[in-house]
Amino acid sequence: MGKYADAHRRSLSDPEGFWLEAAEAIEWSRTPTRALDDSRAPLYRWFPDGELNTAHNALDRHVAAGRGEQAALIHDSPVTGTKTSYTYAELRDAVAVFAGALSALGVTKGDRVIVYMPMVPETLIAMLACARIGAVHSVVFGGFAPKELAARIEDARPKVVVAASCGIEPTRIVDYKQIVDQALRTTRHQPEHIVILQRDAARAELGERDVDWQELIATAKPADPVPVAATDPLYILYTSGTTGSPKGVVRDNGGHAVALAWSMTNIYGVRPGDTWWAASDVGWVVGHSYIVYAPLLIGATTVLYEGKPVGTPDAGAFWRVVSEHGVKALFTAPTALRAIRKADPEATEPARYDLSAFEALFLAGERLDPDTYHWAHDTLGVPVIDHWWQTESGWPISANLRGLELMPAKPGSATVPVPGFDVQVLDPATSGQLPRGREGAIAVRLPLPPGSLPTLWGDDQRYIDAYLSQHDGYYTTGDSGFFDEDGYLFVMGRTDDVINVAGHRLSTGAIEAVLAAHPAVAECAVIGVHDELKGQLPRGLVVLKSGAHPDEATLHEELVAAVRRDIGPVAAFRDVTVVDALPKTRSGKILRRAMRGIADGRDVPMPSTIEDPAVLDDLRPILRPH
Ligand code: COA
Ligand code: AMP
């Protein structure tokens, strides 16, 4: 561990020097003289006197440096049968025009803009246009229901919503416009305008405050980048927490640009001019950081893929994209690989394509099971890199830093803490550091490095309560895990109510709130259970109200429909069982952790606080992985 160990050590012993040096990769309108501002600890800020524009760094500066004719963005869309490419100059121009259009609608620095869009270039254009004028975008994933969109609109209070008429899923057209209208019928906050990108698959009827994207840009004047403080917000991205109400993770401009540019080269080993593909959705943090910002910040070419890993049209879809566009490194979720493997177990598809440019596969979003790791490694013959991070961190917390120093992989491990992150495994009860080999709460000693969340939108106290108050001086990740004797980190699973369904982060608490609202349900619990393909699936356990005798099939249908209606199809909620009772402590708290442990296949001892051990024993067969 030479170069890596040196970098990690220096990042912690001399964060000022380390990050000011990394900041040189960014073009500032006012160069920062300081890295860390700890005057409001535990609320830290990075580069307090720096000033920049993120969109300028992602586009204009590369055009000025001679990359104007290089592809910035390749949109590969099997669902529409189209492929489109934007050079850096074209993308800069499109972004400048849409930025001008937003300005014409009255959007100014600090205003919020909700983006509810599918995987089309215009989504990136809208995000970067916000960045260009200092507005704050908040992208909402298309698989969320109107109610989830409404919650985000209420919290972010956007001046404008940008949406497409529809999204295209393999089995159906998703009417985004209708979802926006439905959400807005329930919100107190009303944006001034809704900009609609009309797509041929389903054009939307426009109402009074709706504006057609094409008409809007036809008359718009290009806007110049507006310098903003490094500490000004670039975006808000809502993520699931332990309660039903999503948390608005804030990302700043300066720390974000510095950290992402650093990560692209040092972690992913991607350089200016390389083609890179993050096969995620722009609605998730992976999409924000690694479809949009990081590759553009360093002058690489980013691939935007609108389709599924398989079935569009075949099990070789991913390898076709890698081969056709000369992708050097790919980032996706293990679940996508499991889907590919299921469709092509003998791995005959990769051999049909020229993958000679392909150098590395990065996986994150959920635990990478060793079986999938081995399959990918043997099939592709390139390093397969499991790395661990979260919406809050914005970039990897633990990884095999291929660009800096590639280390031997250990299946099941996300390798080592990334420079900037002082990762510790703590005893959940005492907050004491646990020795290597012992599993505990994974925490990061404060301050978090640049790029990580400085706070939650409009709610410093909620940020402190949710992340900083469990272990004094640490950020709590919500994951549990351990270091092995070589200092490799193994991330084992969440300690809270967050589950990962096909790499999509969901709150079981939010699903429980929907089930509990059914008139026949007295109480309920939702647990993530193991699934071969999606990693985890939510399983609902409901106890009926005394006197309620609903038809079980009808109840099942109603509960499944309610979750789809209120949370969205992304929850993939189909599994709900009526049980006689839920295991509780003597003081009446539902023992979710014990149920989660059984669902994870662990040998869970009977909790000492349990009121009636027989209740938990009765549930074991329902919860155990099949
Ligand atoms: N807009 C609208 N609906 C969406 C959507 C979107 N952007 N994304 C997913 N959905 C819907 C799907 O249509 C599906 O609806 P259905 O119940 O009517 O079929 C539902 O949400 C569940 O979708 P998904 O979990 O994607 O399941 P799937 O069976 O369609 O595909 C995988 C399974 C594994 C192939 C797919 O989830 C995948 O590629 N996952 C990778 C995840 C990822 O990139 N995570 C980000 C972290 S890296
Ligand atoms: P998200 O905020 O959607 O990126 O989800 C973050 C969560 O996904 C983490 O807190 C982990 O629980 C899980 N996760 C992400 N990457 C990994 C990984 N490589 N191994 C295990 N869990 C992961």
XYZ file of C-alpha atoms and ligand atoms in Angstrom:
697
model
C 0.000 0.000 0.000
C 2.454 2.713 -1.107
C 0.802 5.503 -3.051
C -2.595 4.801 -1.589
C -1.372 4.718 2.007
C 0.556 7.948 1.519
C -2.462 9.706 0.019
C -4.826 8.475 2.716
C -2.461 9.428 5.516
C -1.838 12.878 4.083
C -5.550 13.531 3.462
C -6.162 13.073 7.196
C -3.024 14.656 8.631
C -2.941 17.620 6.239
C -6.442 18.097 4.829
C -5.706 21.744 3.984
C -2.726 20.879 1.848
C -4.309 17.803 0.321
C -7.553 19.452 -0.760
C -6.098 22.798 -1.806
C -3.822 20.842 -4.098
C -6.764 18.822 -5.456
C -8.630 22.104 -5.960
C -6.084 23.091 -8.588
C -7.867 20.752 -11.011
C -10.817 23.165 -10.979
C -11.053 26.579 -12.632
C -12.141 29.108 -10.020
C -13.348 32.642 -10.582
C -11.891 33.252 -7.119
C -9.288 30.721 -6.059
C -9.809 29.447 -2.508
C -7.093 30.270 -0.023
C -8.501 27.907 2.598
C -9.872 24.394 2.394
C -11.797 23.662 5.588
C -14.072 26.026 7.451
C -14.779 24.506 10.867
C -16.123 27.666 12.482
C -19.629 26.149 12.786
C -18.576 22.572 13.632
C -20.083 20.019 13.427
C -21.404 21.811 10.326
C -18.330 21.999 8.120
C -17.845 23.876 4.856
C -15.170 23.448 2.214
C -13.345 26.208 0.318
C -15.193 29.020 2.141
C -13.661 31.853 0.108
C -13.684 30.087 -3.274
C -15.971 31.053 -6.122
C -16.665 29.084 -9.309
C -19.309 27.855 -11.683
C -19.774 24.092 -11.920
C -21.274 24.137 -15.437
C -18.400 26.281 -16.676
C -16.004 23.676 -15.296
C -18.006 20.860 -16.862
C -18.315 22.443 -20.314
C -16.945 25.864 -21.240
C -13.462 25.325 -19.908
C -13.055 22.169 -21.991
C -14.248 23.958 -25.115
C -11.753 26.737 -24.388
C -9.043 24.118 -23.918
C -9.679 22.613 -27.357
C -12.140 19.814 -26.577
C -15.047 21.504 -28.372
C -15.292 18.786 -31.027
C -14.899 15.851 -28.637
C -18.074 13.965 -27.691
C -19.228 15.034 -24.252
C -22.385 12.942 -24.183
C -23.553 9.862 -26.059
C -27.217 9.021 -25.613
C -27.832 5.361 -26.458
C -31.512 4.574 -26.255
C -32.635 1.080 -27.237
C -36.144 1.893 -26.015
C -36.545 4.513 -28.744
C -34.098 2.969 -31.204
C -31.999 6.152 -31.314
C -28.410 7.173 -30.665
C -27.432 10.814 -30.327
C -24.154 12.447 -29.579
C -23.302 15.956 -28.333
C -19.838 17.434 -28.616
C -18.614 19.598 -25.769
C -19.363 22.698 -27.855
C -22.879 21.474 -28.682
C -23.643 20.548 -25.096
C -22.332 23.881 -23.834
C -24.550 25.706 -26.331
C -27.637 23.653 -25.482
C -27.038 24.211 -21.773
C -26.464 27.949 -22.250
C -29.732 28.268 -24.190
C -31.766 26.335 -21.649
C -30.133 28.343 -18.873
C -31.314 31.464 -20.701
C -34.780 29.930 -20.985
C -34.920 29.273 -17.246
C -33.769 32.842 -16.594
C -36.548 34.090 -18.862
C -39.002 32.180 -16.662
C -37.691 34.122 -13.681
C -35.317 31.512 -12.256
C -32.356 33.148 -10.547
C -29.465 32.149 -8.321
C -30.617 30.089 -5.350
C -34.056 29.242 -6.808
C -34.937 25.563 -6.905
C -35.931 23.652 -10.021
C -37.389 20.138 -9.794
C -36.372 17.890 -12.676
C -38.641 14.880 -13.233
C -37.290 13.333 -16.384
C -36.295 10.080 -18.022
C -32.835 9.164 -19.308
C -32.616 11.716 -22.106
C -29.950 14.345 -22.874
C -32.375 17.118 -21.930
C -32.237 15.918 -18.310
C -28.510 16.634 -18.194
C -29.085 19.863 -20.056
C -31.643 20.964 -17.462
C -29.350 20.054 -14.560
C -26.335 21.813 -16.026
C -28.467 24.816 -17.006
C -29.472 25.210 -13.365
C -25.824 24.986 -12.351
C -24.972 27.608 -14.947
C -27.250 30.236 -13.424
C -26.676 29.211 -9.825
C -30.127 27.650 -9.444
C -30.457 24.497 -7.345
C -31.763 21.416 -9.131
C -33.541 18.573 -7.475
C -33.944 15.552 -9.697
C -36.680 13.093 -8.775
C -36.382 9.493 -9.962
C -39.115 8.588 -12.469
C -40.167 5.418 -10.663
C -41.598 7.379 -7.720
C -45.331 7.951 -7.363
C -47.051 11.381 -7.366
C -47.113 11.430 -3.563
C -43.325 11.067 -3.338
C -42.891 13.762 -5.981
C -45.291 15.978 -4.049
C -43.306 15.550 -0.825
C -40.176 16.720 -2.637
C -41.990 19.682 -4.206
C -43.275 20.771 -0.786
C -39.814 20.603 0.735
C -37.768 22.126 -2.101
C -40.394 24.745 -3.085
C -39.277 24.983 -6.717
C -39.992 27.986 -8.902
C -40.114 25.740 -11.967
C -40.610 22.029 -12.617
C -38.991 20.540 -15.709
C -40.534 17.277 -16.879
C -40.926 15.159 -19.964
C -44.266 14.102 -21.360
C -43.358 10.472 -20.745
C -40.782 7.887 -19.836
C -40.422 4.638 -21.725
C -40.227 1.432 -19.734
C -39.995 -1.873 -21.632
C -43.542 -2.877 -20.724
C -45.313 0.470 -20.631
C -45.201 4.207 -21.222
C -44.985 6.184 -17.986
C -47.070 9.334 -18.162
C -44.738 11.752 -16.375
C -46.892 14.773 -17.141
C -49.894 13.190 -15.508
C -47.801 12.266 -12.461
C -46.626 15.892 -12.151
C -50.211 17.180 -12.471
C -51.426 14.689 -9.895
C -48.647 15.675 -7.482
C -49.375 19.375 -7.902
C -53.059 18.871 -7.148
C -52.017 17.950 -3.599
C -49.206 20.407 -2.851
C -49.568 23.719 -1.102
C -46.511 24.985 -2.875
C -47.194 25.734 -6.531
C -44.345 26.330 -8.980
C -44.811 29.171 -11.445
C -44.125 27.125 -14.563
C -43.917 23.530 -15.731
C -41.604 23.034 -18.688
C -42.554 19.958 -20.699
C -40.279 18.125 -23.086
C -42.657 16.501 -25.576
C -41.671 12.970 -26.573
C -43.242 11.217 -29.524
C -44.125 8.080 -27.554
C -46.818 10.071 -25.701
C -47.294 13.784 -26.161
C -48.847 15.669 -23.278
C -51.677 18.142 -23.346
C -50.392 21.440 -21.985
C -52.242 23.560 -19.459
C -52.047 27.239 -18.591
C -48.745 27.346 -16.715
C -47.146 24.620 -18.861
C -44.463 25.639 -21.305
C -43.272 23.569 -24.254
C -39.505 22.954 -24.067
C -38.970 23.491 -27.806
C -41.025 26.698 -27.921
C -39.193 27.984 -24.874
C -35.714 27.478 -26.287
C -36.701 28.818 -29.710
C -36.686 32.341 -28.337
C -34.226 31.975 -25.460
C -30.942 33.845 -25.349
C -27.902 31.885 -24.144
C -26.920 32.670 -20.558
C -23.370 33.005 -19.288
C -22.183 31.064 -16.240
C -22.859 32.877 -12.961
C -20.075 32.632 -10.363
C -21.315 31.176 -7.087
C -19.696 30.616 -3.712
C -18.077 27.212 -3.362
C -20.411 26.689 -0.420
C -23.578 27.550 -2.347
C -25.850 24.590 -3.061
C -25.608 22.937 -6.456
C -28.387 20.454 -5.911
C -30.694 18.722 -3.472
C -31.190 14.997 -3.829
C -33.843 13.397 -1.671
C -33.084 10.025 -0.210
C -34.861 7.535 1.982
C -34.233 7.593 5.678
C -35.742 5.830 8.598
C -38.919 7.839 8.547
C -41.396 8.302 5.747
C -40.283 11.823 4.919
C -37.315 11.861 2.532
C -34.148 13.678 3.484
C -32.946 16.465 1.196
C -29.233 15.816 0.848
C -27.516 19.070 -0.110
C -24.476 19.171 -2.371
C -22.318 22.273 -2.565
C -20.526 23.546 -5.676
C -16.850 23.763 -4.736
C -16.230 20.690 -2.613
C -18.300 18.640 -5.033
C -16.322 19.702 -8.099
C -12.980 19.096 -6.390
C -13.899 15.695 -4.948
C -15.517 14.391 -8.117
C -12.670 15.440 -10.365
C -10.229 13.807 -7.928
C -12.267 10.601 -7.819
C -12.571 10.218 -11.570
C -8.830 10.015 -12.031
C -7.678 8.466 -8.770
C -10.459 5.970 -8.085
C -11.858 5.145 -11.517
C -8.667 5.703 -13.499
C -10.575 7.656 -16.151
C -8.764 10.449 -17.959
C -9.742 13.352 -20.208
C -10.882 12.017 -23.577
C -11.801 8.528 -22.250
C -15.303 7.152 -22.708
C -16.986 6.197 -19.474
C -20.383 4.716 -18.736
C -22.315 4.795 -15.475
C -25.305 2.529 -16.093
C -27.546 3.953 -13.434
C -30.374 6.469 -13.520
C -29.833 10.219 -13.263
C -32.421 10.183 -10.484
C -29.939 8.503 -8.111
C -26.682 9.802 -6.724
C -24.669 7.525 -9.011
C -26.337 9.252 -11.933
C -25.692 12.734 -10.554
C -22.052 12.123 -9.748
C -20.964 9.720 -12.453
C -23.295 10.142 -15.420
C -23.320 13.922 -15.231
C -20.759 15.768 -13.189
C -17.549 13.773 -12.690
C -16.930 12.685 -16.304
C -17.697 16.167 -17.631
C -15.612 17.893 -14.984
C -12.528 16.091 -16.254
C -13.335 16.285 -19.987
C -14.271 12.638 -20.550
C -17.139 11.341 -22.696
C -20.155 10.111 -20.742
C -22.636 7.512 -21.987
C -26.302 7.955 -21.097
C -28.167 4.682 -21.606
C -31.958 4.606 -21.784
C -32.856 0.956 -21.399
C -32.512 -2.108 -19.215
C -29.525 -4.434 -18.964
C -31.388 -7.249 -20.676
C -34.265 -7.662 -23.071
C -33.538 -4.572 -25.150
C -33.080 -6.416 -27.404
C -30.969 -9.177 -25.842
C -28.729 -10.309 -23.019
C -25.764 -8.680 -24.726
C -27.151 -5.137 -24.499
C -24.466 -3.922 -22.082
C -21.590 -5.449 -24.037
C -22.940 -3.959 -27.248
C -22.837 -0.487 -25.690
C -19.363 -1.019 -24.224
C -18.063 -2.225 -27.578
C -19.823 0.261 -29.814
C -18.783 3.360 -27.891
C -15.355 2.157 -26.808
C -16.236 2.332 -23.110
C -13.105 2.124 -20.996
C -14.794 1.618 -17.642
C -18.355 0.779 -16.653
C -20.113 1.423 -13.366
C -23.332 -0.381 -12.541
C -25.149 -2.156 -9.709
C -24.632 -5.859 -8.942
C -28.342 -6.419 -9.592
C -27.856 -5.458 -13.249
C -25.125 -8.085 -13.554
C -27.313 -10.691 -11.905
C -30.024 -9.885 -14.462
C -27.493 -10.298 -17.284
C -26.162 -13.516 -15.820
C -29.659 -14.931 -15.472
C -30.306 -14.266 -19.151
C -26.873 -15.449 -20.265
C -25.605 -17.914 -17.647
C -22.924 -19.365 -19.906
C -21.639 -15.862 -20.706
C -21.714 -16.341 -24.454
C -22.770 -12.746 -25.178
C -19.560 -10.864 -24.243
C -17.616 -12.965 -26.768
C -19.788 -11.595 -29.583
C -18.403 -8.087 -29.062
C -15.036 -6.420 -29.304
C -14.364 -5.427 -25.717
C -10.703 -4.629 -26.234
C -11.064 -1.035 -24.993
C -12.765 -2.188 -21.805
C -10.508 -1.997 -18.741
C -12.550 -2.150 -15.546
C -15.969 -2.824 -14.069
C -17.109 -0.902 -10.988
C -20.023 -2.086 -8.886
C -21.888 -0.347 -6.073
C -25.326 0.413 -4.749
C -25.762 -2.800 -2.777
C -23.649 -5.630 -1.461
C -21.756 -7.453 -4.188
C -22.206 -11.149 -3.503
C -18.995 -13.148 -4.111
C -20.790 -15.372 -6.635
C -21.624 -12.431 -8.892
C -18.111 -11.067 -8.379
C -16.542 -14.307 -9.608
C -18.914 -14.587 -12.556
C -18.126 -11.051 -13.685
C -14.411 -11.452 -13.156
C -14.197 -14.763 -15.018
C -16.457 -13.568 -17.809
C -14.886 -10.209 -18.494
C -11.262 -10.743 -17.513
C -10.889 -7.186 -16.188
C -10.664 -5.899 -12.619
C -14.097 -6.018 -10.968
C -14.180 -3.339 -8.315
C -16.716 -3.319 -5.532
C -16.931 0.088 -3.909
C -19.146 1.471 -1.227
C -20.766 4.837 -0.784
C -24.121 6.545 -0.410
C -26.212 9.501 -1.490
C -24.922 11.446 1.482
C -21.228 10.967 0.701
C -21.671 11.850 -2.976
C -18.629 9.791 -3.953
C -16.949 6.580 -2.830
C -16.127 6.150 0.859
C -14.328 2.860 0.343
C -12.899 1.558 -2.905
C -10.043 -0.061 -4.728
C -8.375 3.061 -6.088
C -7.524 1.874 -9.547
C -6.172 5.225 -10.723
C -3.890 5.663 -7.741
C -2.844 2.109 -6.947
C -4.831 -0.997 -7.819
C -4.821 -3.484 -4.949
C -5.638 -7.179 -4.968
C -9.414 -7.624 -4.708
C -11.094 -9.582 -1.955
C -14.585 -10.731 -2.916
C -17.127 -9.307 -0.488
C -14.951 -6.308 0.404
C -15.097 -2.721 -0.804
C -11.288 -2.667 -0.266
C -10.007 0.400 1.610
C -11.184 3.809 2.852
C -10.821 6.505 0.217
C -8.526 9.455 1.045
C -10.506 12.057 2.949
C -12.628 9.463 4.764
C -11.461 8.435 8.237
C -13.569 5.280 8.448
C -13.937 3.526 11.800
C -15.946 0.550 12.999
C -17.571 1.413 16.307
C -19.303 -0.495 19.050
C -22.930 0.622 18.622
C -23.450 0.722 22.387
C -20.267 2.414 23.616
C -19.002 4.216 20.461
C -15.601 2.655 21.165
C -13.465 1.588 18.208
C -13.733 -2.140 17.584
C -10.672 -4.230 16.776
C -10.176 -5.647 13.292
C -12.423 -8.599 12.610
C -15.278 -7.363 14.825
C -18.458 -6.143 13.124
C -19.980 -2.884 14.249
C -21.395 0.440 13.090
C -19.397 1.973 10.259
C -18.800 5.631 11.006
C -16.630 8.365 9.526
C -14.733 10.700 11.808
C -15.670 14.340 11.211
C -15.151 16.349 9.153
C -16.397 14.535 6.093
C -14.283 15.368 3.048
C -15.312 17.749 0.253
C -18.227 16.495 -1.858
C -20.080 14.975 1.091
C -23.294 16.526 2.335
C -22.796 19.695 4.368
C -26.365 19.464 5.706
C -29.971 18.570 4.867
C -31.995 21.085 2.935
C -33.319 23.748 5.303
C -32.791 21.574 8.351
C -29.378 21.613 10.043
C -30.868 20.088 13.161
C -32.290 17.109 11.301
C -28.852 16.563 9.762
C -27.267 16.574 13.208
C -29.942 14.336 14.698
C -29.980 11.838 11.852
C -26.235 11.470 11.296
C -24.047 13.125 13.907
C -25.649 12.431 17.253
C -25.189 8.653 17.579
C -21.419 8.734 18.044
C -19.781 11.936 19.212
C -17.430 13.338 16.559
C -18.546 10.894 13.878
C -20.905 10.716 10.923
C -22.960 7.517 11.168
C -23.304 5.784 7.812
C -26.193 3.484 8.755
C -24.192 0.488 7.539
C -22.554 -2.184 9.595
C -19.351 -3.987 8.758
C -15.787 -4.781 9.777
C -12.149 -4.376 8.810
C -10.148 -7.536 8.219
C -6.543 -8.033 9.277
C -5.291 -6.277 6.110
C -7.462 -3.213 6.670
C -9.990 -4.189 3.983
C -13.512 -3.027 4.734
C -16.436 -5.457 4.492
C -19.845 -3.762 4.411
C -22.478 -6.205 5.598
C -25.809 -4.354 5.565
C -27.857 -1.544 7.005
C -28.493 -1.109 10.691
C -31.636 0.928 10.092
C -34.857 0.729 8.090
C -33.280 1.366 4.713
C -33.390 -1.431 2.144
C -31.903 -1.729 -1.310
C -34.212 -3.120 -3.979
C -32.423 -3.613 -7.302
C -29.933 -0.968 -6.187
C -32.773 1.434 -5.422
C -32.752 2.795 -1.884
C -36.088 2.632 -0.093
C -37.385 3.175 3.397
C -39.319 0.302 4.939
C -40.790 2.911 7.290
C -42.397 4.666 4.338
C -43.916 1.386 3.090
C -45.150 0.610 6.597
C -46.901 3.970 6.733
C -48.840 3.040 3.586
C -49.830 -0.404 4.899
C -50.829 0.997 8.286
C -53.268 3.386 6.601
C -55.414 0.460 5.377
C -58.605 0.278 7.460
C -58.184 -3.449 8.218
C -54.578 -3.195 9.391
C -53.861 -2.834 13.104
C -50.076 -2.879 12.850
C -47.416 -3.929 10.441
C -43.734 -4.342 9.747
C -41.836 -4.310 6.476
C -38.562 -6.185 6.249
C -36.100 -6.500 3.390
C -35.778 -10.167 2.442
C -33.104 -11.680 0.239
C -33.891 -11.905 -3.484
C -31.702 -13.678 -6.026
C -32.071 -10.936 -8.634
C -32.853 -7.693 -6.851
C -30.715 -8.319 -3.766
C -33.581 -7.436 -1.474
C -37.343 -7.209 -1.779
C -39.732 -5.708 0.751
C -41.908 -8.200 2.614
C -44.883 -6.890 4.564
C -46.260 -8.538 7.685
C -49.630 -7.234 8.791
C -51.727 -7.869 11.852
C -55.439 -7.281 11.336
C -57.658 -5.199 13.563
C -59.804 -7.298 15.827
C -63.123 -7.842 14.129
C -61.652 -7.234 10.651
C -62.122 -10.252 8.374
C -61.238 -9.057 4.886
C -60.950 -11.466 2.002
C -57.210 -12.214 2.005
C -56.777 -12.008 -1.763
C -58.560 -8.652 -1.920
C -56.561 -7.323 1.011
C -53.343 -8.418 -0.658
C -54.331 -6.688 -3.889
C -55.309 -3.497 -2.068
C -52.092 -3.305 -0.070
C -49.904 -3.942 -3.108
C -51.829 -1.319 -5.093
C -51.572 1.194 -2.248
C -47.770 0.936 -2.098
C -47.526 1.280 -5.873
C -49.842 4.304 -5.742
C -48.169 6.067 -2.817
C -44.491 5.112 -3.162
C -44.252 3.979 -6.749
C -43.506 0.929 -8.890
C -39.856 1.161 -7.877
C -40.728 -0.339 -4.477
C -41.502 -3.643 -6.255
C -43.836 -4.448 -3.380
C -45.761 -7.665 -4.002
C -45.273 -9.744 -0.901
C -47.510 -9.287 2.117
C -48.606 -11.848 4.686
C -51.218 -11.652 7.394
C -49.763 -12.810 10.713
C -51.288 -13.235 14.159
C -48.796 -11.029 15.954
C -45.494 -9.189 15.586
C -42.628 -9.793 18.004
C -42.366 -7.017 20.558
C -40.360 -5.963 23.552
C -42.049 -5.925 26.902
C -42.449 -2.169 26.474
C -44.294 -2.714 23.192
C -41.637 -1.882 20.558
C -41.703 -4.047 17.443
C -38.462 -6.045 17.202
C -37.598 -5.137 13.639
C -33.877 -5.701 14.051
C -34.379 -9.318 15.096
C -36.693 -9.889 12.131
C -34.164 -8.249 9.807
C -31.438 -10.503 11.145
C -33.482 -13.621 10.420
C -34.288 -12.300 6.933
C -30.531 -11.787 6.354
C -30.026 -15.476 7.115
C -28.223 -14.791 10.394
C -28.465 -16.973 13.435
C -30.367 -14.485 15.577
C -30.459 -15.207 19.309
C -33.735 -14.563 21.073
C -33.671 -10.881 22.217
C -33.639 -10.672 26.005
C -36.290 -7.954 25.976
C -38.826 -9.990 23.989
C -42.299 -10.251 25.407
C -43.287 -13.584 23.841
C -40.538 -15.687 22.183
C -43.109 -17.885 20.425
C -44.182 -14.962 18.206
C -40.699 -14.571 16.741
C -40.266 -18.317 16.341
C -43.547 -18.517 14.406
C -42.244 -15.895 11.967
C -38.890 -17.536 11.269
C -40.139 -19.643 8.331
C -41.789 -16.577 6.751
C -38.714 -14.385 7.127
C -35.912 -16.808 6.369
C -34.312 -16.528 2.904
C -35.811 -19.215 0.666
N -39.457 5.603 -14.467
C -40.628 4.988 -14.272
N -40.749 3.734 -13.798
C -39.621 3.076 -13.515
C -38.353 3.656 -13.691
C -38.295 4.977 -14.184
N -37.135 5.604 -14.347
N -37.423 2.754 -13.325
C -38.059 1.646 -12.937
N -39.400 1.839 -13.057
C -40.451 0.880 -12.765
C -40.301 -0.328 -13.669
O -40.978 -0.140 -14.884
C -40.939 -1.411 -12.842
O -42.347 -1.263 -12.961
P -43.323 -2.521 -13.126
O -43.564 -2.975 -11.730
O -44.541 -1.937 -13.767
O -42.630 -3.526 -13.981
C -40.593 -1.044 -11.411
O -40.290 0.377 -11.446
C -39.404 -1.767 -10.857
O -38.294 -1.440 -11.676
P -36.865 -2.117 -11.551
O -36.513 -2.265 -10.119
O -35.915 -1.370 -12.404
O -37.102 -3.579 -12.047
P -37.030 -4.166 -13.477
O -37.575 -5.558 -13.349
O -37.656 -3.261 -14.471
O -35.457 -4.268 -13.764
C -33.154 -4.561 -13.108
C -34.598 -4.988 -12.885
C -32.280 -5.274 -12.094
C -32.718 -4.943 -14.486
C -33.044 -3.024 -12.936
O -33.568 -2.661 -11.704
C -31.662 -2.438 -13.035
O -31.069 -2.288 -14.068
N -31.127 -2.001 -11.893
C -29.886 -1.272 -11.793
C -30.128 -0.323 -10.681
C -29.318 0.894 -10.659
O -28.853 1.357 -11.641
N -29.182 1.446 -9.424
C -28.514 2.663 -9.153
C -27.312 2.464 -8.281
S -25.886 2.017 -9.229
P -27.670 5.110 -1.993
O -27.737 6.250 -1.055
O -28.915 4.916 -2.781
O -26.456 5.158 -2.857
O -27.544 3.802 -1.101
C -26.487 3.700 -0.198
C -26.519 2.405 0.537
O -26.409 1.318 -0.392
C -25.365 2.218 1.476
O -25.562 2.861 2.709
C -25.285 0.718 1.586
O -26.235 0.222 2.478
C -25.638 0.271 0.178
N -24.425 0.069 -0.607
C -23.952 0.863 -1.575
N -22.831 0.340 -2.115
C -22.579 -0.810 -1.456
C -21.551 -1.813 -1.534
N -20.573 -1.736 -2.424
N -21.614 -2.845 -0.662
C -22.606 -2.946 0.247
N -23.605 -2.042 0.348
C -23.603 -0.990 -0.487
